[in-house]
């Protein structure tokens, strides 16, 4: 509302305030969506309408932040999951949370990474061992999340290479066995064939 004034000054102040109020209300109405406009249409001033919008936005934002944070905290690597895809998913969810106004500290981000591996026995134990080893080595600061991710992805890539190598050896072994089986079967069939032999039918004439 306009500042207190008397006489002509009051009328002038009121007129100037009303012009500014109308402009502000017009700008607000053209800026916010209709769904929000309906909720503040009967407010006595633009300031009051803006307060309602801000309060509602704060509540909505808090709800979104809570949902995003819960989603990130509950993300888990499946037992046979792809670690690279898992880390990419965590990074996207972390970025989405940051865009909603929540920035994780290094300690919180590292804790999220470790917790997300809880259902995969090997990588969960491996990660805990790496962090413990870094602490016992006398590091002044805990292992950074980025360093942990790099080490984890290197370990995963190494595991995949070994797994592929084992699969190739098993496949090659099976192929050798199949070849030997075919060769043995073929030899058995050839050895079992009987040559065509006829009896010599000699006719003895009696003289």
Coordinates of N, CA and C in Angstrom, one line a residue:
X1 N 0.8 -1.2 0.0 CA 0.0 0.0 0.0 C 0.9 1.2 0.0
X2 N 0.3 2.4 -0.5 CA 1.1 3.6 -0.6 C 1.5 4.1 0.8
X3 N 2.6 4.8 0.9 CA 3.0 5.3 2.2 C 2.0 6.4 2.7
X4 N 1.9 6.5 4.0 CA 1.0 7.5 4.6 C 1.3 8.9 4.1
X5 N 0.2 9.6 3.7 CA 0.4 11.0 3.2 C -0.9 11.7 3.4
X6 N -0.9 13.0 3.2 CA -2.1 13.8 3.5 C -2.5 14.7 2.3
X7 N -3.8 15.0 2.1 CA -4.2 15.9 1.1 C -3.8 15.5 -0.3
X8 N -3.3 16.5 -1.1 CA -2.9 16.3 -2.5 C -1.8 15.3 -2.6
X9 N -0.9 15.3 -1.6 CA 0.3 14.3 -1.7 C -0.3 12.9 -1.6
X10 N -1.3 12.7 -0.8 CA -1.8 11.4 -0.6 C -2.4 10.9 -1.9
X11 N -3.2 11.7 -2.6 CA -3.9 11.4 -3.8 C -2.8 11.1 -4.9
X12 N -1.8 11.9 -4.9 CA -0.7 11.7 -5.9 C 0.0 10.4 -5.7
X13 N 0.3 10.2 -4.4 CA 1.0 8.9 -4.0 C 0.2 7.7 -4.4
X14 N -1.1 7.8 -4.1 CA -2.0 6.7 -4.3 C -2.1 6.4 -5.8
X15 N -2.2 7.4 -6.6 CA -2.2 7.3 -8.1 C -1.0 6.6 -8.6
X16 N 0.2 7.1 -8.1 CA 1.4 6.5 -8.6 C 1.5 5.0 -8.2
X17 N 1.1 4.7 -6.9 CA 1.2 3.4 -6.5 C 0.3 2.5 -7.3
X18 N -0.9 3.0 -7.6 CA -1.9 2.2 -8.4 C -1.4 1.9 -9.8
X19 N -0.7 2.8 -10.4 CA -0.1 2.6 -11.7 C 1.0 1.5 -11.6
X20 N 1.8 1.5 -10.6 CA 2.8 0.5 -10.4 C 2.2 -0.9 -10.1
X21 N 1.1 -0.8 -9.3 CA 0.4 -2.0 -8.9 C -0.2 -2.7 -10.1
X22 N -0.8 -1.9 -11.0 CA -1.5 -2.4 -12.2 C -0.5 -3.0 -13.1
X23 N 0.7 -2.4 -13.2 CA 1.7 -2.9 -14.1 C 2.3 -4.2 -13.6
X24 N 2.5 -4.2 -12.3 CA 3.0 -5.4 -11.6 C 2.0 -6.6 -11.7
X25 N 0.7 -6.3 -11.5 CA -0.3 -7.4 -11.6 C -0.4 -7.9 -13.1
X26 N -0.3 -7.0 -14.0 CA -0.4 -7.4 -15.4 C 0.8 -8.2 -15.8
X27 N 2.0 -7.9 -15.3 CA 3.2 -8.6 -15.6 C 3.1 -10.0 -15.0
X28 N 2.6 -10.1 -13.7 CA 2.4 -11.3 -13.0 C 1.4 -12.3 -13.8
X29 N 0.3 -11.7 -14.2 CA -0.7 -12.5 -14.9 C -0.2 -13.0 -16.2
X30 N 0.7 -12.3 -16.9 CA 1.2 -12.7 -18.2 C 2.4 -13.7 -18.0
X31 N 2.9 -13.8 -16.8 CA 4.1 -14.6 -16.5 C 3.7 -16.0 -16.0
X32 N 2.8 -16.1 -15.0 CA 2.5 -17.3 -14.3 C 1.5 -18.1 -15.1
X33 N 1.4 -19.4 -15.0 CA 0.4 -20.2 -15.7 C -1.0 -20.0 -15.2
X34 N -2.0 -20.4 -15.9 CA -3.4 -20.2 -15.5 C -3.7 -20.9 -14.2
X35 N -3.1 -22.1 -14.1 CA -3.4 -22.8 -12.9 C -3.0 -22.1 -11.6
X36 N -1.9 -21.3 -11.7 CA -1.4 -20.5 -10.5 C -2.2 -19.2 -10.4
X37 N -2.6 -18.7 -11.6 CA -3.4 -17.4 -11.6 C -4.7 -17.6 -10.9
X38 N -5.3 -18.7 -11.1 CA -6.6 -19.0 -10.5 C -6.5 -18.9 -8.9
X39 N -5.4 -19.4 -8.4 CA -5.2 -19.5 -7.0 C -4.9 -18.1 -6.3
X40 N -4.5 -17.2 -7.1 CA -4.1 -15.9 -6.5 C -5.0 -14.7 -7.1
X41 N -6.0 -15.0 -7.9 CA -6.7 -14.0 -8.6 C -7.4 -13.0 -7.6
X42 N -7.9 -13.5 -6.5 CA -8.6 -12.7 -5.6 C -7.8 -12.1 -4.5
X43 N -6.4 -12.2 -4.6 CA -5.6 -11.6 -3.6 C -5.7 -10.0 -3.8
X44 N -5.6 -9.3 -2.6 CA -5.8 -7.9 -2.6 C -4.7 -7.1 -3.3
X45 N -3.5 -7.6 -3.4 CA -2.4 -6.9 -4.1 C -1.5 -7.9 -4.8
X46 N -0.7 -7.4 -5.7 CA 0.3 -8.2 -6.3 C 1.3 -8.8 -5.4
X47 N 1.7 -8.0 -4.3 CA 2.6 -8.5 -3.3 C 2.0 -9.7 -2.6
X48 N 0.7 -9.7 -2.3 CA 0.1 -10.8 -1.6 C 0.0 -12.0 -2.5
X49 N -0.3 -11.8 -3.8 CA -0.3 -12.9 -4.7 C 1.0 -13.5 -4.9
X50 N 2.1 -12.7 -5.0 CA 3.4 -13.2 -5.1 C 3.8 -14.0 -3.9
X51 N 3.4 -13.6 -2.7 CA 3.8 -14.3 -1.5 C 3.1 -15.7 -1.5
X52 N 1.9 -15.8 -2.0 CA 1.2 -17.1 -2.1 C 2.0 -18.0 -3.1
X53 N 2.3 -17.5 -4.2 CA 3.1 -18.3 -5.2 C 4.4 -18.8 -4.7
X54 N 5.1 -17.9 -4.0 CA 6.4 -18.2 -3.5 C 6.3 -19.3 -2.4
X55 N 5.3 -19.2 -1.5 CA 5.1 -20.2 -0.5 C 4.8 -21.6 -1.1
X56 N 3.9 -21.6 -2.1 CA 3.5 -22.8 -2.8 C 4.7 -23.4 -3.5
X57 N 5.5 -22.5 -4.2 CA 6.7 -23.0 -4.9 C 7.7 -23.7 -4.0
X58 N 7.9 -23.1 -2.8 CA 8.8 -23.6 -1.8 C 8.4 -25.0 -1.4
X59 N 7.1 -25.2 -1.2 CA 6.5 -26.5 -0.7 C 6.7 -27.5 -1.9
X60 N 6.4 -27.1 -3.1 CA 6.5 -28.0 -4.2 C 8.0 -28.4 -4.5
X61 N 8.9 -27.4 -4.4 CA 10.3 -27.6 -4.6 C 10.8 -28.6 -3.5
X62 N 10.4 -28.4 -2.3 CA 10.9 -29.3 -1.2 C 10.4 -30.7 -1.5
X63 N 9.2 -30.9 -2.0 CA 8.7 -32.2 -2.3 C 9.5 -32.9 -3.4
X64 N 9.8 -32.1 -4.5 CA 10.6 -32.6 -5.6 C 12.0 -33.0 -5.1
X65 N 12.6 -32.1 -4.3 CA 13.9 -32.4 -3.8 C 13.9 -33.7 -3.0
X66 N 12.9 -33.9 -2.2 CA 12.8 -35.1 -1.4 C 12.6 -36.4 -2.3
X67 N 11.8 -36.3 -3.3 CA 11.6 -37.4 -4.2 C 12.9 -37.7 -5.0
X68 N 13.6 -36.7 -5.4 CA 14.9 -36.9 -6.2 C 15.9 -37.6 -5.3
X69 N 16.0 -37.0 -4.0 CA 17.0 -37.5 -3.1 C 16.7 -39.0 -2.7
X70 N 15.4 -39.3 -2.5 CA 15.1 -40.7 -2.2 C 15.4 -41.6 -3.4
X71 N 15.1 -41.2 -4.6 CA 15.4 -42.0 -5.8 C 16.9 -42.3 -5.9
X72 N 17.7 -41.3 -5.6 CA 19.2 -41.4 -5.7 C 19.7 -42.4 -4.6
X73 N 19.1 -42.2 -3.4 CA 19.6 -43.0 -2.3 C 19.2 -44.5 -2.4
X74 N 18.1 -44.7 -3.2 CA 17.6 -46.1 -3.3 C 18.1 -46.8 -4.6
X75 N 18.9 -46.2 -5.3 CA 19.4 -46.8 -6.6 C 20.5 -47.9 -6.2
X76 N 20.3 -49.1 -6.8 CA 21.2 -50.2 -6.4 C 21.7 -50.9 -7.7
X77 N 22.9 -51.3 -7.6 CA 23.5 -52.1 -8.7 C 23.0 -53.6 -8.6
X78 N 22.4 -54.1 -9.7 CA 21.9 -55.4 -9.7 C 23.1 -56.4 -9.6
X79 N 22.9 -57.6 -9.2 CA 24.0 -58.6 -9.0 C 24.7 -58.9 -10.3
X80 N 24.0 -58.9 -11.4 CA 24.7 -59.0 -12.7 C 24.6 -57.8 -13.5
X81 N 24.6 -56.6 -12.8 CA 24.4 -55.3 -13.5 C 25.7 -54.8 -14.1
X82 N 25.5 -53.9 -15.0 CA 26.6 -53.2 -15.7 C 27.1 -52.0 -14.8
X83 N 28.3 -52.0 -14.3 CA 28.8 -51.0 -13.4 C 28.8 -49.6 -14.1
X84 N 29.3 -49.6 -15.4 CA 29.4 -48.3 -16.1 C 28.0 -47.7 -16.2
X85 N 27.0 -48.5 -16.6 CA 25.7 -48.0 -16.7 C 25.1 -47.5 -15.4
X86 N 25.5 -48.3 -14.4 CA 25.0 -47.9 -13.0 C 25.6 -46.6 -12.6
X87 N 26.9 -46.3 -12.8 CA 27.5 -45.1 -12.4 C 26.9 -43.9 -13.2
X88 N 26.7 -44.2 -14.5 CA 26.0 -43.1 -15.3 C 24.7 -42.7 -14.8
X89 N 23.9 -43.7 -14.4 CA 22.6 -43.5 -13.8 C 22.7 -42.7 -12.5
X90 N 23.7 -43.0 -11.7 CA 23.9 -42.2 -10.4 C 24.3 -40.8 -10.7
X91 N 25.1 -40.6 -11.7 CA 25.5 -39.2 -12.1 C 24.4 -38.4 -12.6
X92 N 23.5 -39.0 -13.4 CA 22.4 -38.3 -13.9 C 21.4 -37.9 -12.8
X93 N 21.2 -38.8 -11.8 CA 20.3 -38.5 -10.7 C 20.9 -37.5 -9.8
X94 N 22.2 -37.5 -9.6 CA 22.9 -36.5 -8.8 C 22.7 -35.1 -9.5
X95 N 22.9 -35.1 -10.8 CA 22.8 -33.8 -11.5 C 21.3 -33.3 -11.5
X96 N 20.4 -34.2 -11.6 CA 19.0 -33.8 -11.5 C 18.7 -33.2 -10.1
X97 N 19.2 -33.8 -9.1 CA 19.0 -33.3 -7.7 C 19.7 -31.9 -7.5
X98 N 20.8 -31.7 -8.2 CA 21.5 -30.4 -8.1 C 20.7 -29.3 -8.8
X99 N 20.1 -29.7 -9.9 CA 19.2 -28.7 -10.6 C 18.0 -28.4 -9.8
X100 N 17.6 -29.3 -8.9 CA 16.5 -29.0 -8.0 C 16.9 -28.2 -6.8
X101 N 18.2 -27.9 -6.7 CA 18.7 -27.0 -5.6 C 19.4 -27.7 -4.5
X102 N 19.7 -29.0 -4.6 CA 20.4 -29.8 -3.6 C 21.8 -30.2 -4.1
X103 N 22.8 -29.8 -3.5 CA 24.2 -30.1 -3.9 C 24.8 -31.1 -2.8
X104 N 25.2 -32.3 -3.2 CA 25.8 -33.2 -2.3 C 27.2 -32.9 -2.0
X105 N 27.6 -33.0 -0.8 CA 29.0 -32.9 -0.4 C 29.8 -34.1 -0.9
X106 N 31.1 -34.1 -0.9 CA 31.9 -35.2 -1.3 C 31.6 -36.4 -0.4
X107 N 31.5 -36.2 0.9 CA 31.2 -37.3 1.8 C 29.9 -38.0 1.5
X108 N 28.8 -37.1 1.2 CA 27.5 -37.7 0.9 C 27.5 -38.4 -0.4
X109 N 28.2 -37.9 -1.4 CA 28.3 -38.5 -2.7 C 29.0 -39.8 -2.7
X110 N 30.1 -39.8 -1.9 CA 30.8 -41.1 -1.8 C 30.0 -42.1 -1.0
X111 N 29.2 -41.7 0.0 CA 28.4 -42.6 0.7 C 27.3 -43.2 -0.2
X112 N 26.7 -42.4 -1.1 CA 25.7 -42.8 -2.0 C 26.3 -43.9 -3.0
X113 N 27.5 -43.7 -3.4 CA 28.1 -44.6 -4.4 C 28.3 -46.0 -3.7
X114 N 28.9 -45.9 -2.4 CA 29.1 -47.2 -1.7 C 27.8 -47.9 -1.4
X115 N 26.8 -47.2 -1.0 CA 25.5 -47.8 -0.6 C 24.8 -48.4 -1.8
X116 N 25.1 -47.8 -3.0 CA 24.4 -48.3 -4.2 C 24.9 -49.6 -4.6
X117 N 26.1 -50.0 -4.1 CA 26.7 -51.3 -4.4 C 26.3 -52.4 -3.4
X118 N 25.5 -52.1 -2.5 CA 25.3 -53.0 -1.3 C 24.7 -54.4 -1.8
X119 N 24.0 -54.5 -2.9 CA 23.4 -55.7 -3.3 C 24.3 -56.6 -4.2
X120 N 25.5 -56.0 -4.5 CA 26.5 -56.7 -5.3 C 27.6 -57.0 -4.4
X121 N 27.7 -58.3 -3.9 CA 28.7 -58.6 -2.8 C 30.1 -58.3 -3.2
X122 N 30.5 -58.6 -4.4 CA 31.9 -58.5 -4.8 C 32.3 -57.0 -4.8
X123 N 31.6 -56.2 -5.6 CA 31.9 -54.7 -5.7 C 31.7 -54.0 -4.4
X124 N 30.7 -54.4 -3.6 CA 30.5 -53.7 -2.3 C 31.8 -53.9 -1.4
X125 N 32.2 -55.2 -1.3 CA 33.3 -55.5 -0.5 C 34.6 -54.9 -1.0
X126 N 34.7 -54.9 -2.4 CA 35.9 -54.4 -3.0 C 36.0 -52.9 -2.7
X127 N 34.9 -52.2 -2.8 CA 34.9 -50.7 -2.6 C 35.3 -50.4 -1.1
X128 N 34.7 -51.1 -0.2 CA 35.0 -50.9 1.2 C 36.4 -51.2 1.5
X129 N 37.0 -52.2 0.9 CA 38.4 -52.5 1.1 C 39.3 -51.4 0.5
X130 N 39.0 -50.9 -0.6 CA 39.8 -49.8 -1.2 C 39.8 -48.6 -0.3
X131 N 38.6 -48.2 0.2 CA 38.5 -47.0 1.0 C 39.2 -47.2 2.4
X132 N 39.2 -48.5 2.9 CA 39.9 -48.8 4.1 C 41.4 -48.7 3.9
X133 N 41.8 -49.3 2.8 CA 43.3 -49.3 2.5 C 43.8 -47.8 2.3
X134 N 43.0 -47.0 1.7 CA 43.4 -45.6 1.5 C 43.6 -44.9 2.9
X135 N 42.7 -45.2 3.8 CA 42.8 -44.7 5.2 C 44.0 -45.2 5.9
X136 N 44.2 -46.5 5.8 CA 45.4 -47.1 6.5 C 46.7 -46.6 5.9
X137 N 46.7 -46.2 4.7 CA 47.9 -45.8 4.0 C 48.3 -44.4 4.5
X138 N 47.5 -43.8 5.4 CA 47.8 -42.5 6.0 C 47.4 -41.3 5.1
X139 N 46.4 -41.5 4.3 CA 46.0 -40.4 3.4 C 45.4 -39.3 4.3
X140 N 45.8 -38.0 4.1 CA 45.3 -36.9 4.9 C 43.8 -36.7 4.7
X141 N 43.3 -37.0 3.6 CA 41.9 -36.8 3.3 C 41.3 -38.1 2.7
X142 N 40.0 -38.3 2.9 CA 39.4 -39.5 2.4 C 39.5 -39.6 0.8
X143 N 39.4 -40.7 0.3 CA 39.5 -40.9 -1.2 C 38.3 -40.1 -1.8
X144 N 38.6 -39.3 -2.8 CA 37.6 -38.5 -3.4 C 36.6 -39.4 -4.2
X145 N 35.3 -39.0 -4.3 CA 34.4 -39.8 -5.1 C 34.8 -40.0 -6.5
X146 N 35.4 -39.0 -7.2 CA 35.9 -39.2 -8.5 C 37.0 -40.3 -8.6
X147 N 37.9 -40.3 -7.7 CA 38.9 -41.3 -7.7 C 38.4 -42.7 -7.4
X148 N 37.4 -42.7 -6.5 CA 36.7 -44.0 -6.2 C 36.0 -44.5 -7.5
X149 N 35.3 -43.7 -8.2 CA 34.6 -44.1 -9.4 C 35.6 -44.6 -10.4
X150 N 36.7 -43.9 -10.6 CA 37.7 -44.3 -11.6 C 38.3 -45.7 -11.3
X151 N 38.6 -45.9 -10.0 CA 39.1 -47.2 -9.5 C 38.1 -48.3 -9.7
X152 N 36.8 -48.0 -9.4 CA 35.7 -49.0 -9.6 C 35.5 -49.4 -11.0
X153 N 35.5 -48.4 -11.9 CA 35.3 -48.7 -13.3 C 36.5 -49.5 -13.9
X154 N 37.7 -49.1 -13.4 CA 38.9 -49.9 -13.9 C 38.8 -51.4 -13.4
X155 N 38.3 -51.6 -12.2 CA 38.2 -52.9 -11.7 C 37.1 -53.7 -12.5
X156 N 36.0 -53.0 -12.8 CA 34.9 -53.6 -13.6 C 35.4 -54.0 -15.0
X157 N 36.1 -53.1 -15.6 CA 36.7 -53.3 -17.0 C 37.6 -54.5 -17.0
X158 N 38.5 -54.6 -15.9 CA 39.4 -55.7 -15.8 C 38.6 -57.0 -15.6
X159 N 37.6 -57.0 -14.8 CA 36.7 -58.2 -14.6 C 36.1 -58.6 -15.9
X160 N 35.6 -57.7 -16.7 CA 34.9 -58.0 -18.0 C 35.9 -58.6 -19.0
X161 N 37.2 -58.1 -19.0 CA 38.2 -58.7 -19.9 C 38.5 -60.1 -19.5
X162 N 38.6 -60.4 -18.2 CA 38.9 -61.8 -17.8 C 37.7 -62.7 -18.1
X163 N 36.5 -62.2 -17.9 CA 35.3 -63.0 -18.1 C 35.2 -63.3 -19.6
X164 N 35.5 -62.3 -20.5 CA 35.5 -62.6 -21.9 C 36.5 -63.6 -22.3
X165 N 37.7 -63.5 -21.7 CA 38.8 -64.4 -22.0 C 38.4 -65.9 -21.6
X166 N 37.8 -66.0 -20.4 CA 37.4 -67.3 -20.0 C 36.3 -67.9 -20.9
X167 N 35.4 -67.0 -21.3 CA 34.3 -67.5 -22.3 C 34.9 -68.0 -23.6
X168 N 35.9 -67.2 -24.1 CA 36.6 -67.6 -25.3 C 37.3 -69.0 -25.2
X169 N 37.9 -69.2 -24.0 CA 38.6 -70.4 -23.8 C 37.6 -71.6 -23.7
X170 N 36.6 -71.4 -23.0 CA 35.5 -72.4 -22.9 C 34.9 -72.7 -24.3
X171 N 34.7 -71.7 -25.0 CA 34.1 -71.9 -26.4 C 35.1 -72.7 -27.3
X172 N 36.4 -72.3 -27.2 CA 37.4 -73.0 -28.0 C 37.5 -74.4 -27.5
X173 N 37.5 -74.7 -26.2 CA 37.5 -76.1 -25.7 C 36.4 -76.9 -26.2
X174 N 35.2 -76.3 -26.2 CA 34.0 -77.0 -26.6 C 34.1 -77.3 -28.1
X175 N 34.7 -76.4 -28.9 CA 34.8 -76.6 -30.3 C 35.8 -77.8 -30.6
X176 N 36.9 -77.8 -29.8 CA 37.8 -78.9 -29.9 C 37.2 -80.3 -29.6
X177 N 36.4 -80.3 -28.5 CA 35.7 -81.5 -28.1 C 34.7 -82.0 -29.2
X178 N 34.0 -81.0 -29.7 CA 33.0 -81.3 -30.8 C 33.7 -81.9 -32.0
X179 N 34.9 -81.3 -32.4 CA 35.6 -81.8 -33.5 C 36.1 -83.2 -33.3
X180 N 36.6 -83.5 -32.1 CA 37.1 -84.8 -31.7 C 36.0 -85.8 -31.7
X181 N 34.8 -85.4 -31.3 CA 33.7 -86.3 -31.2 C 33.2 -86.7 -32.7
X182 N 33.2 -85.6 -33.5 CA 32.9 -85.9 -34.9 C 33.9 -86.8 -35.6
X183 N 35.1 -86.6 -35.4 CA 36.2 -87.4 -36.0 C 36.1 -88.8 -35.5
X184 N 35.9 -89.0 -34.2 CA 35.7 -90.3 -33.6 C 34.5 -91.1 -34.2
X185 N 33.5 -90.4 -34.3 CA 32.3 -91.0 -34.9 C 32.4 -91.4 -36.3
X186 N 33.1 -90.5 -37.1 CA 33.3 -90.8 -38.5 C 34.2 -92.1 -38.6
X187 N 35.3 -92.1 -37.8 CA 36.2 -93.3 -37.8 C 35.5 -94.6 -37.4
X188 N 34.6 -94.5 -36.5 CA 33.9 -95.7 -36.1 C 33.0 -96.2 -37.2
X189 N 32.3 -95.3 -37.9 CA 31.5 -95.7 -39.0 C 32.2 -96.3 -40.1
X190 N 33.4 -95.8 -40.4 CA 34.2 -96.3 -41.5 C 34.8 -97.7 -41.1
X191 N 35.2 -97.9 -39.9 CA 35.7 -99.1 -39.5 C 34.7 -100.2 -39.4
X192 N 33.5 -99.9 -39.2 CA 32.4 -100.9 -39.0 C 31.9 -101.4 -40.3
X193 N 32.2 -100.8 -41.5 CA 31.7 -101.3 -42.7 C 32.3 -102.6 -43.2
X194 N 31.5 -103.5 -43.7 CA 32.0 -104.8 -44.2 C 32.1 -104.8 -45.7
X195 N 33.2 -105.3 -46.2 CA 33.4 -105.3 -47.6 C 32.5 -106.3 -48.2
X196 N 32.1 -106.1 -49.5 CA 31.3 -107.1 -50.2 C 32.1 -108.3 -50.5
X197 N 31.7 -109.4 -49.9 CA 32.4 -110.7 -50.3 C 31.4 -111.8 -50.6
X198 N 31.7 -112.4 -51.7 CA 30.7 -113.5 -52.1 C 31.4 -114.9 -51.9
X199 N 30.6 -115.8 -51.6 CA 31.2 -117.2 -51.5 C 31.5 -117.7 -52.9
X200 N 32.7 -118.4 -52.9 CA 33.0 -119.0 -54.2 C 32.2 -120.3 -54.4
X201 N 31.3 -120.2 -55.3 CA 30.5 -121.4 -55.5 C 31.1 -122.3 -56.6
X202 N 31.8 -123.3 -56.2 CA 32.5 -124.2 -57.2 C 31.5 -125.4 -57.5
X203 N 31.3 -125.6 -58.8 CA 30.5 -126.7 -59.2 C 31.3 -127.9 -59.5
X204 N 31.2 -128.9 -58.8 CA 32.0 -130.1 -59.1 C 31.2 -131.1 -60.0
X205 N 31.7 -131.4 -61.2 CA 31.0 -132.3 -62.1 C 31.5 -133.8 -61.8
X206 N 30.6 -134.6 -61.8 CA 31.0 -136.0 -61.7 C 31.1 -136.6 -63.0
X207 N 32.2 -137.2 -63.2 CA 32.5 -137.7 -64.5 C 31.8 -138.9 -64.8

